[in-house]
Tab-separated table of C-alpha atoms in Angstrom:
chain	number	residue	atom	x	y	z
A	1	MET	CA	234.030	8.030	79.077
A	2	ASN	CA	235.138	4.482	79.718
A	3	ASP	CA	234.378	2.426	76.613
A	4	LEU	CA	236.404	-0.320	74.961
A	5	PHE	CA	236.864	0.020	71.185
A	6	PHE	CA	237.583	-3.296	69.517
A	7	ASP	CA	239.675	-3.740	66.402
A	8	THR	CA	238.892	-6.647	64.050
A	9	SER	CA	242.179	-8.360	64.971
A	10	SER	CA	241.123	-8.830	68.611
A	11	ILE	CA	237.644	-10.005	67.661
A	12	ILE	CA	239.212	-12.603	65.345
A	13	SER	CA	241.560	-13.897	68.074
A	14	LEU	CA	238.696	-14.158	70.563
A	15	ALA	CA	236.204	-15.679	68.120
A	16	THR	CA	238.570	-18.316	66.741
A	17	ASN	CA	239.393	-19.361	70.311
A	18	ASN	CA	235.710	-19.649	71.208
A	19	LEU	CA	236.148	-16.908	73.828
A	20	LEU	CA	233.359	-14.559	72.757
A	21	SER	CA	231.126	-15.779	75.585
A	22	VAL	CA	233.732	-14.484	78.051
A	23	LEU	CA	233.067	-11.004	76.643
A	24	GLU	CA	229.445	-11.341	77.719
A	25	GLU	CA	230.549	-12.038	81.278
A	26	LEU	CA	233.121	-9.236	81.206
A	27	LYS	CA	230.510	-6.793	79.942
A	28	LYS	CA	228.403	-7.454	83.047
A	29	LYS	CA	231.331	-6.308	85.171
A	30	PHE	CA	232.183	-3.283	83.035
A	31	LYS	CA	230.676	0.188	83.414
A	32	GLY	CA	231.100	1.331	79.807
A	33	ASP	CA	230.304	-0.063	76.380
A	34	PHE	CA	232.104	-2.481	74.087
A	35	VAL	CA	232.149	-0.576	70.811
A	36	ILE	CA	232.954	-1.540	67.230
A	37	SER	CA	233.191	0.807	64.282
A	38	ASP	CA	231.213	0.249	61.109
A	39	ALA	CA	234.337	-0.899	59.248
A	40	VAL	CA	235.136	-3.385	62.020
A	41	ARG	CA	231.554	-4.670	61.828
A	42	LYS	CA	231.990	-5.295	58.113
A	43	GLU	CA	235.262	-7.159	58.635
A	44	SER	CA	234.183	-9.180	61.622
A	45	LEU	CA	230.585	-9.889	60.649
A	46	ASP	CA	229.652	-9.219	57.002
A	47	ASN	CA	232.782	-10.710	55.393
A	48	PRO	CA	232.912	-13.995	57.353
A	49	LEU	CA	229.143	-14.435	56.975
A	50	ASN	CA	229.781	-14.735	53.257
A	51	SER	CA	232.415	-17.438	53.733
A	52	LYS	CA	232.056	-21.034	54.853
A	53	LYS	CA	235.208	-21.156	56.942
A	54	TYR	CA	234.329	-18.455	59.484
A	55	LYS	CA	230.551	-18.338	59.169
A	56	LEU	CA	230.000	-19.881	62.592
A	57	GLU	CA	232.215	-17.260	64.245
A	58	ALA	CA	230.272	-14.538	62.423
A	59	ILE	CA	227.002	-15.982	63.731
A	60	MET	CA	228.379	-15.818	67.285
A	61	ILE	CA	229.443	-12.213	66.713
A	62	SER	CA	226.016	-11.309	65.339
A	63	ASN	CA	224.553	-12.628	68.566
A	64	LEU	CA	226.793	-10.328	70.605
A	65	ILE	CA	225.547	-7.384	68.557
A	66	LYS	CA	221.923	-8.484	68.932
A	67	ASN	CA	222.379	-8.753	72.704
A	68	ASN	CA	224.028	-5.320	72.907
A	69	ILE	CA	227.342	-6.723	74.070
A	70	PHE	CA	228.868	-4.933	71.081
A	71	ARG	CA	227.524	-1.509	70.215
A	72	ILE	CA	228.113	-0.367	66.645
A	73	TYR	CA	229.310	3.173	66.282
A	74	ASP	CA	228.542	4.485	62.835
A	75	ASN	CA	228.763	8.208	63.382
A	76	VAL	CA	230.151	9.694	60.184
A	77	ASN	CA	231.880	12.481	62.120
A	78	SER	CA	234.969	10.314	62.434
A	79	GLU	CA	235.324	9.825	58.657
A	80	SER	CA	237.318	12.952	57.823
A	81	LYS	CA	239.635	12.511	60.792
A	82	THR	CA	240.165	8.855	59.839
A	83	ILE	CA	241.108	9.767	56.263
A	84	LYS	CA	243.452	12.493	57.457
A	85	LEU	CA	245.127	10.243	60.004
A	86	LEU	CA	245.444	7.347	57.541
A	87	GLU	CA	247.256	9.697	55.168
A	88	ILE	CA	249.609	10.779	57.968
A	89	CYS	CA	250.272	7.198	59.157
A	90	ASN	CA	251.022	5.989	55.651
A	91	ASN	CA	253.568	8.751	55.135
A	92	ILE	CA	255.687	8.330	58.243
A	93	PHE	CA	258.203	5.716	57.113
A	94	VAL	CA	260.168	6.365	53.953
A	95	ALA	CA	262.471	4.099	51.936
A	96	HIS	CA	264.143	4.967	48.630
A	97	GLY	CA	262.341	8.309	48.741
A	98	LYS	CA	258.951	6.607	48.833
A	99	SER	CA	256.499	6.375	51.736
A	100	ILE	CA	255.606	2.881	52.880
A	101	LYS	CA	251.885	2.383	53.379
A	102	ILE	CA	251.668	0.400	56.578
A	103	LEU	CA	248.015	0.609	57.683
A	104	ASP	CA	244.503	0.312	56.269
A	105	LYS	CA	241.418	2.387	56.959
A	106	ALA	CA	239.583	0.057	59.360
A	107	GLU	CA	242.597	-0.094	61.683
A	108	VAL	CA	242.853	3.681	61.835
A	109	GLU	CA	239.101	4.185	62.181
A	110	ALA	CA	238.901	2.206	65.436
A	111	LEU	CA	241.884	4.127	66.799
A	112	VAL	CA	240.275	7.449	65.888
A	113	LEU	CA	237.057	6.441	67.654
A	114	ALA	CA	238.948	5.385	70.775
A	115	HIS	CA	240.665	8.770	70.754
A	116	LEU	CA	237.596	10.905	70.003
A	117	LEU	CA	235.482	9.158	72.619
A	118	GLN	CA	238.366	8.842	75.107
A	119	GLY	CA	238.125	5.100	75.338
A	120	THR	CA	240.587	2.227	75.331
A	121	TYR	CA	241.639	0.563	72.120
A	122	ILE	CA	241.617	-3.251	72.072
A	123	VAL	CA	243.934	-4.344	69.283
A	124	ASP	CA	245.918	-7.524	68.650
A	125	GLU	CA	247.488	-6.240	65.443
A	126	ARG	CA	251.129	-5.203	65.822
A	127	ASN	CA	251.583	-2.087	63.680
A	128	ILE	CA	249.048	0.302	65.077
A	129	ARG	CA	250.040	-0.553	68.655
A	130	LEU	CA	253.691	0.075	67.899
A	131	LEU	CA	252.892	3.278	66.059
A	132	VAL	CA	251.028	4.637	69.083
A	133	GLU	CA	253.396	3.363	71.755
A	134	ASP	CA	256.845	3.055	70.193
A	135	TYR	CA	257.086	3.980	66.525
A	136	LYS	CA	260.857	3.539	66.506
A	137	LYS	CA	260.397	-0.205	67.013
A	138	LEU	CA	258.207	-0.348	63.933
A	139	ALA	CA	260.911	1.496	62.021
A	140	MET	CA	263.414	-1.091	63.278
A	141	ILE	CA	261.245	-3.966	61.990
A	142	LEU	CA	260.894	-2.304	58.586
A	143	GLU	CA	264.609	-1.550	58.371
A	144	ARG	CA	265.702	-5.029	59.411
A	145	LYS	CA	263.190	-6.984	57.351
A	146	LEU	CA	263.386	-4.842	54.235
A	147	ASP	CA	267.148	-4.606	54.597
A	148	THR	CA	267.087	-0.950	53.660
A	149	LYS	CA	267.509	2.413	55.355
A	150	ILE	CA	264.230	3.765	56.716
A	151	THR	CA	263.873	7.463	57.364
A	152	ILE	CA	261.152	8.858	59.567
A	153	ASN	CA	259.106	11.846	58.510
A	154	ASN	CA	259.330	13.754	61.797
A	155	GLN	CA	256.649	16.247	60.829
A	156	ASN	CA	254.151	13.432	60.266
A	157	ILE	CA	255.031	11.546	63.417
A	158	LYS	CA	254.623	14.802	65.348
A	159	GLU	CA	251.254	15.373	63.731
A	160	PHE	CA	250.216	11.779	64.445
A	161	LYS	CA	251.169	12.198	68.100
A	162	SER	CA	249.220	15.438	68.372
A	163	GLU	CA	246.158	13.911	66.654
A	164	ILE	CA	246.228	10.775	68.795
A	165	LYS	CA	246.985	11.667	72.353
A	166	ASP	CA	246.602	9.461	75.397
A	167	VAL	CA	245.020	6.447	73.742
A	168	ASN	CA	245.573	3.425	75.914
A	169	ILE	CA	245.895	0.043	74.275
A	170	ILE	CA	245.372	-3.478	75.500
A	171	ARG	CA	245.306	-6.769	73.630
A	172	SER	CA	242.901	-9.676	73.876
A	173	ALA	CA	245.623	-11.372	75.966
A	174	GLU	CA	245.406	-8.764	78.734
A	175	LEU	CA	241.609	-8.684	78.517
A	176	MET	CA	241.378	-12.461	78.987
A	177	THR	CA	243.952	-12.342	81.786
A	178	ILE	CA	241.645	-9.929	83.618
A	179	ALA	CA	238.745	-12.329	82.966
A	180	PHE	CA	240.940	-15.083	84.415
A	181	GLU	CA	241.661	-12.960	87.501
A	182	MET	CA	237.909	-12.452	87.906
A	183	GLY	CA	237.447	-16.205	88.027
A	184	LEU	CA	235.624	-16.452	84.700
A	185	PHE	CA	237.607	-19.584	83.796
A	186	ASN	CA	237.335	-21.295	87.186
A	187	GLU	CA	234.850	-23.839	85.876
A	188	TYR	CA	237.607	-25.331	83.714
A	189	GLU	CA	239.754	-26.315	86.693
A	190	ASN	CA	239.670	-30.028	87.397
A	191	LYS	CA	241.926	-32.931	88.330
A	192	TYR	CA	243.525	-32.847	84.884
A	193	VAL	CA	243.948	-29.107	84.458
A	194	ASN	CA	245.240	-26.563	86.975
A	195	LYS	CA	245.019	-22.761	86.895
A	196	LYS	CA	248.426	-22.299	85.339
A	197	GLU	CA	247.561	-24.584	82.450
A	198	ILE	CA	244.271	-22.787	81.909
A	199	LEU	CA	245.913	-19.357	81.657
A	200	ASP	CA	248.794	-20.727	79.595
A	201	GLY	CA	246.274	-22.368	77.258
A	202	ILE	CA	244.235	-19.175	76.867
A	203	LEU	CA	247.279	-17.004	76.137
A	204	TRP	CA	248.870	-19.450	73.696
A	205	GLY	CA	245.535	-19.958	71.976
A	206	LEU	CA	245.273	-16.206	71.440
A	207	LYS	CA	248.880	-15.962	70.272
A	208	LEU	CA	248.541	-18.835	67.820
A	209	ARG	CA	245.406	-17.310	66.348
A	210	GLY	CA	246.767	-13.856	65.755
A	211	CYS	CA	247.392	-11.865	68.943
A	212	ALA	CA	250.781	-10.168	68.579
A	213	ILE	CA	252.283	-11.277	71.879
A	214	SER	CA	255.640	-12.965	72.351
A	215	SER	CA	256.221	-16.173	74.306
A	216	GLU	CA	258.389	-14.090	76.655
A	217	GLU	CA	255.426	-11.807	77.381
A	218	ILE	CA	253.227	-14.845	78.026
A	219	ASP	CA	255.781	-16.171	80.526
A	220	GLU	CA	255.817	-12.755	82.165
A	221	ILE	CA	252.027	-12.766	82.546
A	222	LEU	CA	252.158	-16.257	84.074
A	223	ARG	CA	254.831	-15.025	86.486
A	224	ILE	CA	252.782	-11.950	87.432
A	225	GLU	CA	249.656	-14.022	87.977
A	226	ARG	CA	251.656	-16.475	90.135
A	227	VAL	CA	249.471	-19.356	89.053
A	228	LYS	CA	250.304	-22.935	89.953
B	1	MET	CA	255.410	0.999	36.326
B	2	ASN	CA	258.681	2.508	37.490
B	3	ASN	CA	261.998	1.313	36.062
B	4	GLU	CA	263.182	-0.327	39.286
B	5	VAL	CA	260.006	-2.412	39.446
B	6	LYS	CA	260.175	-3.247	35.743
B	7	LYS	CA	263.783	-4.402	35.992
B	8	GLU	CA	262.982	-6.602	38.976
B	9	ILE	CA	259.991	-8.220	37.256
B	10	ILE	CA	262.043	-8.871	34.102
B	11	ASP	CA	264.697	-10.609	36.241
B	12	VAL	CA	262.031	-12.716	37.947
B	13	LEU	CA	260.425	-13.675	34.630
B	14	LYS	CA	263.772	-14.724	33.159
B	15	GLY	CA	264.607	-16.656	36.321
B	16	SER	CA	261.189	-18.336	36.402
B	17	LEU	CA	261.470	-19.523	32.802
B	18	ASP	CA	264.920	-20.872	33.509
B	19	ALA	CA	263.776	-22.576	36.720
B	20	ILE	CA	260.806	-24.210	34.989
B	21	LYS	CA	263.052	-25.446	32.186
B	22	LYS	CA	265.439	-27.004	34.723
B	23	ASN	CA	262.617	-28.080	37.046
B	24	ASP	CA	264.409	-26.118	39.798
B	25	ILE	CA	261.659	-25.677	42.405
B	26	LYS	CA	263.962	-24.144	45.005
B	27	PHE	CA	265.049	-21.401	42.618
B	28	LEU	CA	261.406	-20.539	41.879
B	29	ARG	CA	260.771	-20.135	45.593
B	30	ASP	CA	263.953	-18.078	46.017
B	31	LEU	CA	262.751	-15.752	43.265
B	32	SER	CA	259.490	-15.231	45.097
B	33	ASN	CA	261.328	-14.507	48.348
B	34	LYS	CA	263.572	-12.052	46.539
B	35	ILE	CA	260.694	-10.087	45.085
B	36	ILE	CA	258.792	-9.935	48.369
B	37	ASN	CA	260.996	-7.019	49.524
B	38	SER	CA	259.946	-4.939	46.523
B	39	SER	CA	256.348	-6.001	47.114
B	40	SER	CA	256.474	-4.455	50.594
B	41	LEU	CA	258.363	-1.366	49.498
B	42	PHE	CA	256.612	-0.430	46.255
B	43	GLN	CA	253.277	-2.156	46.920
B	44	ASP	CA	252.873	-2.336	43.162
B	45	GLU	CA	250.120	-4.684	41.991
B	46	ASP	CA	252.287	-6.313	39.310
B	47	VAL	CA	255.176	-7.006	41.702
B	48	ILE	CA	252.797	-8.558	44.224
B	49	THR	CA	251.205	-10.676	41.483
B	50	MET	CA	254.652	-11.917	40.458
B	51	ALA	CA	255.548	-12.761	44.073
B	52	VAL	CA	252.357	-14.812	44.418
B	53	MET	CA	252.695	-16.327	40.947
B	54	THR	CA	256.272	-17.587	41.401
B	55	TYR	CA	255.465	-18.970	44.839
B	56	SER	CA	252.346	-20.706	43.482
B	57	LEU	CA	254.334	-22.176	40.593
B	58	SER	CA	256.972	-23.496	43.005
B	59	LYS	CA	254.213	-25.245	44.957
B	60	ILE	CA	252.515	-26.564	41.816
B	61	PHE	CA	255.711	-27.816	40.163
B	62	GLU	CA	256.955	-29.568	43.306
B	63	ARG	CA	253.874	-31.796	43.196
B	64	THR	CA	254.986	-34.206	40.506
B	65	ASP	CA	251.742	-36.174	40.880
B	66	TYR	CA	249.855	-33.255	39.292
B	67	ARG	CA	251.609	-34.065	36.017
B	68	LYS	CA	249.554	-37.219	35.554
B	69	TYR	CA	246.326	-35.236	35.102
B	70	PRO	CA	245.032	-34.742	31.539
B	71	GLY	CA	245.062	-30.948	31.885
B	72	TRP	CA	248.699	-30.734	32.971
B	73	LYS	CA	250.087	-30.332	29.426
B	74	LEU	CA	247.743	-27.415	28.742
B	75	PHE	CA	248.664	-25.759	32.041
B	76	PHE	CA	252.396	-26.300	31.543
B	77	GLU	CA	252.421	-25.000	27.967
B	78	THR	CA	250.211	-22.006	28.743
B	79	THR	CA	252.404	-21.096	31.724
B	80	ASN	CA	255.556	-21.291	29.631
B	81	SER	CA	254.224	-19.353	26.666
B	82	SER	CA	252.550	-16.732	28.879
B	83	LEU	CA	255.704	-16.145	30.930
B	84	ASN	CA	257.636	-15.783	27.678
B	85	GLY	CA	254.978	-13.394	26.353
B	86	ALA	CA	255.010	-11.401	29.593
B	87	LEU	CA	258.800	-11.099	29.421
B	88	PHE	CA	258.759	-9.983	25.785
B	89	SER	CA	256.003	-7.431	26.510
B	90	LEU	CA	257.769	-5.917	29.479
B	91	GLN	CA	261.088	-5.754	27.660
B	92	ASN	CA	259.211	-3.706	25.055
B	93	ASN	CA	257.527	-1.505	27.680
B	94	ASP	CA	254.105	-2.970	26.953
B	95	VAL	CA	252.645	-3.252	30.462
B	96	THR	CA	249.113	-3.970	29.195
B	97	ASN	CA	250.241	-7.056	27.306
B	98	PHE	CA	252.460	-8.106	30.190
B	99	GLU	CA	249.407	-8.112	32.474
B	100	LYS	CA	247.317	-9.879	29.815
B	101	ASN	CA	249.894	-12.679	29.604
B	102	ILE	CA	249.998	-13.145	33.370
B	103	LYS	CA	246.188	-13.240	33.414
B	104	ASN	CA	246.307	-15.996	30.764
B	105	ILE	CA	247.931	-18.310	33.323
B	106	LEU	CA	245.081	-17.730	35.746
B	107	ASP	CA	242.441	-18.018	33.023
B	108	VAL	CA	243.668	-21.391	31.780
B	109	ILE	CA	243.065	-22.935	35.206
B	110	ASP	CA	239.307	-22.873	34.585
B	111	LYS	CA	239.821	-24.959	31.455
B	112	LEU	CA	241.543	-27.791	33.329
B	113	ASP	CA	239.935	-30.996	34.513
B	114	ASN	CA	238.173	-30.649	37.859
B	115	LYS	CA	240.778	-32.239	40.113
B	116	LEU	CA	243.756	-30.354	38.712
B	117	LYS	CA	241.741	-27.128	38.650
B	118	LYS	CA	240.900	-27.579	42.327
B	119	TYR	CA	244.517	-28.340	43.289
B	120	ILE	CA	245.957	-25.409	41.389
B	121	LYS	CA	243.347	-22.976	42.707
B	122	GLU	CA	244.129	-24.142	46.231
B	123	ALA	CA	247.861	-23.730	45.615
B	124	ILE	CA	247.330	-20.153	44.438
B	125	HIS	CA	245.057	-19.345	47.366
B	126	ASP	CA	247.560	-20.792	49.843
B	127	ALA	CA	250.348	-18.859	48.120
B	128	GLN	CA	248.420	-15.614	48.576
B	129	ILE	CA	248.112	-16.234	52.311
B	130	ALA	CA	251.740	-17.362	52.641
B	131	ARG	CA	253.051	-14.327	50.718
B	132	GLY	CA	250.701	-12.153	52.771
B	133	SER	CA	252.340	-13.373	55.953
B	134	ARG	CA	255.714	-12.318	54.514
B	135	LEU	CA	254.429	-8.811	53.779
B	136	TYR	CA	253.187	-8.636	57.366
B	137	GLU	CA	256.540	-9.876	58.593
B	138	HIS	CA	258.186	-7.090	56.595
B	139	GLY	CA	256.225	-4.449	58.505
B	140	LEU	CA	252.881	-3.984	56.750
B	141	SER	CA	249.800	-4.237	58.935
B	142	LEU	CA	247.323	-7.065	58.786
B	143	GLY	CA	244.730	-4.870	57.129
B	144	ARG	CA	247.091	-3.325	54.600
B	145	THR	CA	248.385	-6.773	53.618
B	146	ALA	CA	244.882	-8.197	53.227
B	147	GLU	CA	243.912	-5.147	51.177
B	148	LEU	CA	246.910	-5.471	48.836
B	149	LEU	CA	246.450	-9.181	48.213
B	150	GLY	CA	242.673	-9.175	48.239
B	151	ILE	CA	242.639	-11.868	50.898
B	152	ASP	CA	240.566	-12.442	53.977
B	153	LYS	CA	241.803	-10.912	57.250
B	154	TRP	CA	240.548	-13.924	59.198
B	155	GLU	CA	242.587	-16.426	57.220
B	156	LEU	CA	245.660	-14.224	57.257
B	157	THR	CA	245.393	-13.693	61.025
B	158	GLU	CA	245.231	-17.425	61.721
B	159	TYR	CA	248.147	-18.127	59.390
B	160	ILE	CA	250.315	-15.400	60.932
B	161	GLY	CA	249.571	-16.673	64.428
B	162	LYS	CA	251.182	-19.980	63.585
B	163	THR	CA	254.418	-18.370	62.399
B	164	GLY	CA	257.139	-16.996	64.652
B	165	ILE	CA	256.558	-13.411	63.477
B	166	SER	CA	255.467	-12.136	66.884
B	167	GLU	CA	258.645	-13.495	68.475
B	168	VAL	CA	260.747	-10.572	67.196
B	169	ARG	CA	262.309	-8.445	69.914
B	170	GLU	CA	260.539	-5.267	68.784
B	171	ILE	CA	257.043	-6.708	69.373
B	172	SER	CA	256.925	-5.517	72.979
B	173	SER	CA	256.260	-1.794	73.340
B	174	ILE	CA	255.252	-1.348	76.976
B	175	SER	CA	255.631	-3.922	79.729
B	176	VAL	CA	252.864	-6.483	80.244
B	177	ASP	CA	252.879	-5.557	83.910
B	178	LYS	CA	252.007	-1.945	83.101
B	179	ARG	CA	249.411	-2.978	80.547
B	180	LEU	CA	247.797	-5.428	82.963
B	181	LYS	CA	247.628	-2.814	85.723
B	182	PHE	CA	245.876	-0.486	83.319
B	183	ALA	CA	243.465	-3.227	82.178
B	184	ARG	CA	242.657	-4.079	85.803
B	185	GLY	CA	241.818	-0.441	86.457
B	186	LEU	CA	239.234	-0.487	83.676
B	187	PHE	CA	237.101	-2.998	85.572
B	188	LYS	CA	237.194	-1.306	88.985
């Protein structure tokens, strides 16, 4: 299967940058579905609908659901695996003999779905990406910032790795770079703004509204894209 | 409440009372920064409340113009007496009364005149988001931080984006080149 499973963090970065319409265009060029879990729906739609500050973004998201750009996956079969994995994740890093709870349920639920349905996980949040791809870096952050020795529960990290195998992750930054490569931002090019500025603007917009990407990584993307 | 947490909160309460007496805003903020480590490690509700409370107080006390409002005296006196009460309670292992005293500070806000009430509520809300960003910086996820502080993920995400947190060297796990190649393959 070739579906994209969105975490709330990526939806927030895209929505607050007014980039949700790009998802509609991307969906037309994509063979699978754009999926959100029930918990992600609550966080990205129900919660902001009840606020004033992000109500407009929630309305835009509701439109994507109505138009089947986002498909909601609410199969309860993932619940027990999510709970089990959350327990494992929150008992990997230990300080002063106590496990540090680093994740919440919604973050793990989307990862579990991506794994169960063999899709790709779209997540802008730092922790879950690092846990899947390079857990030692997360341990380094904890150790440096908390200024204390962090030990890793090897049994739990082994179990986590065996539960979550081969989940590929991309961020909103890579997704929008692909949209850029497809020419979905061409209409913005004019005598004031060239391609490089458009891509730079998109990537910095995403970074400044929550996508965990460094300025070095943004420069690297601009170099790869060879935009002028 | 474990002894390590209790000792840390007692230190913060003593420090806060001293800082308020001396009008030492910087020390109040330092106390909040100091307790943020324990907030991330123990994730104890009372420690997190103290981290937010001291940070909020530093923000409220630095605004000297708030002191002209009619409700200021009530707020100031309630804060002082409640912090004293919280300290006494905790020193006598009475966690229930400690929490009741801290809640008094929040409850008195509703009795203030409208303008001061609005300002102080905003200061506390902003302090929750600001302290949340520190928990995230210390290695907790966005969701876990929002859950612990009872704050909105959207607001926290936007706040974090404007900090330099994602500039740390450990943020990159696999190369952007590799990730982009994979992403490109998804649309073929």
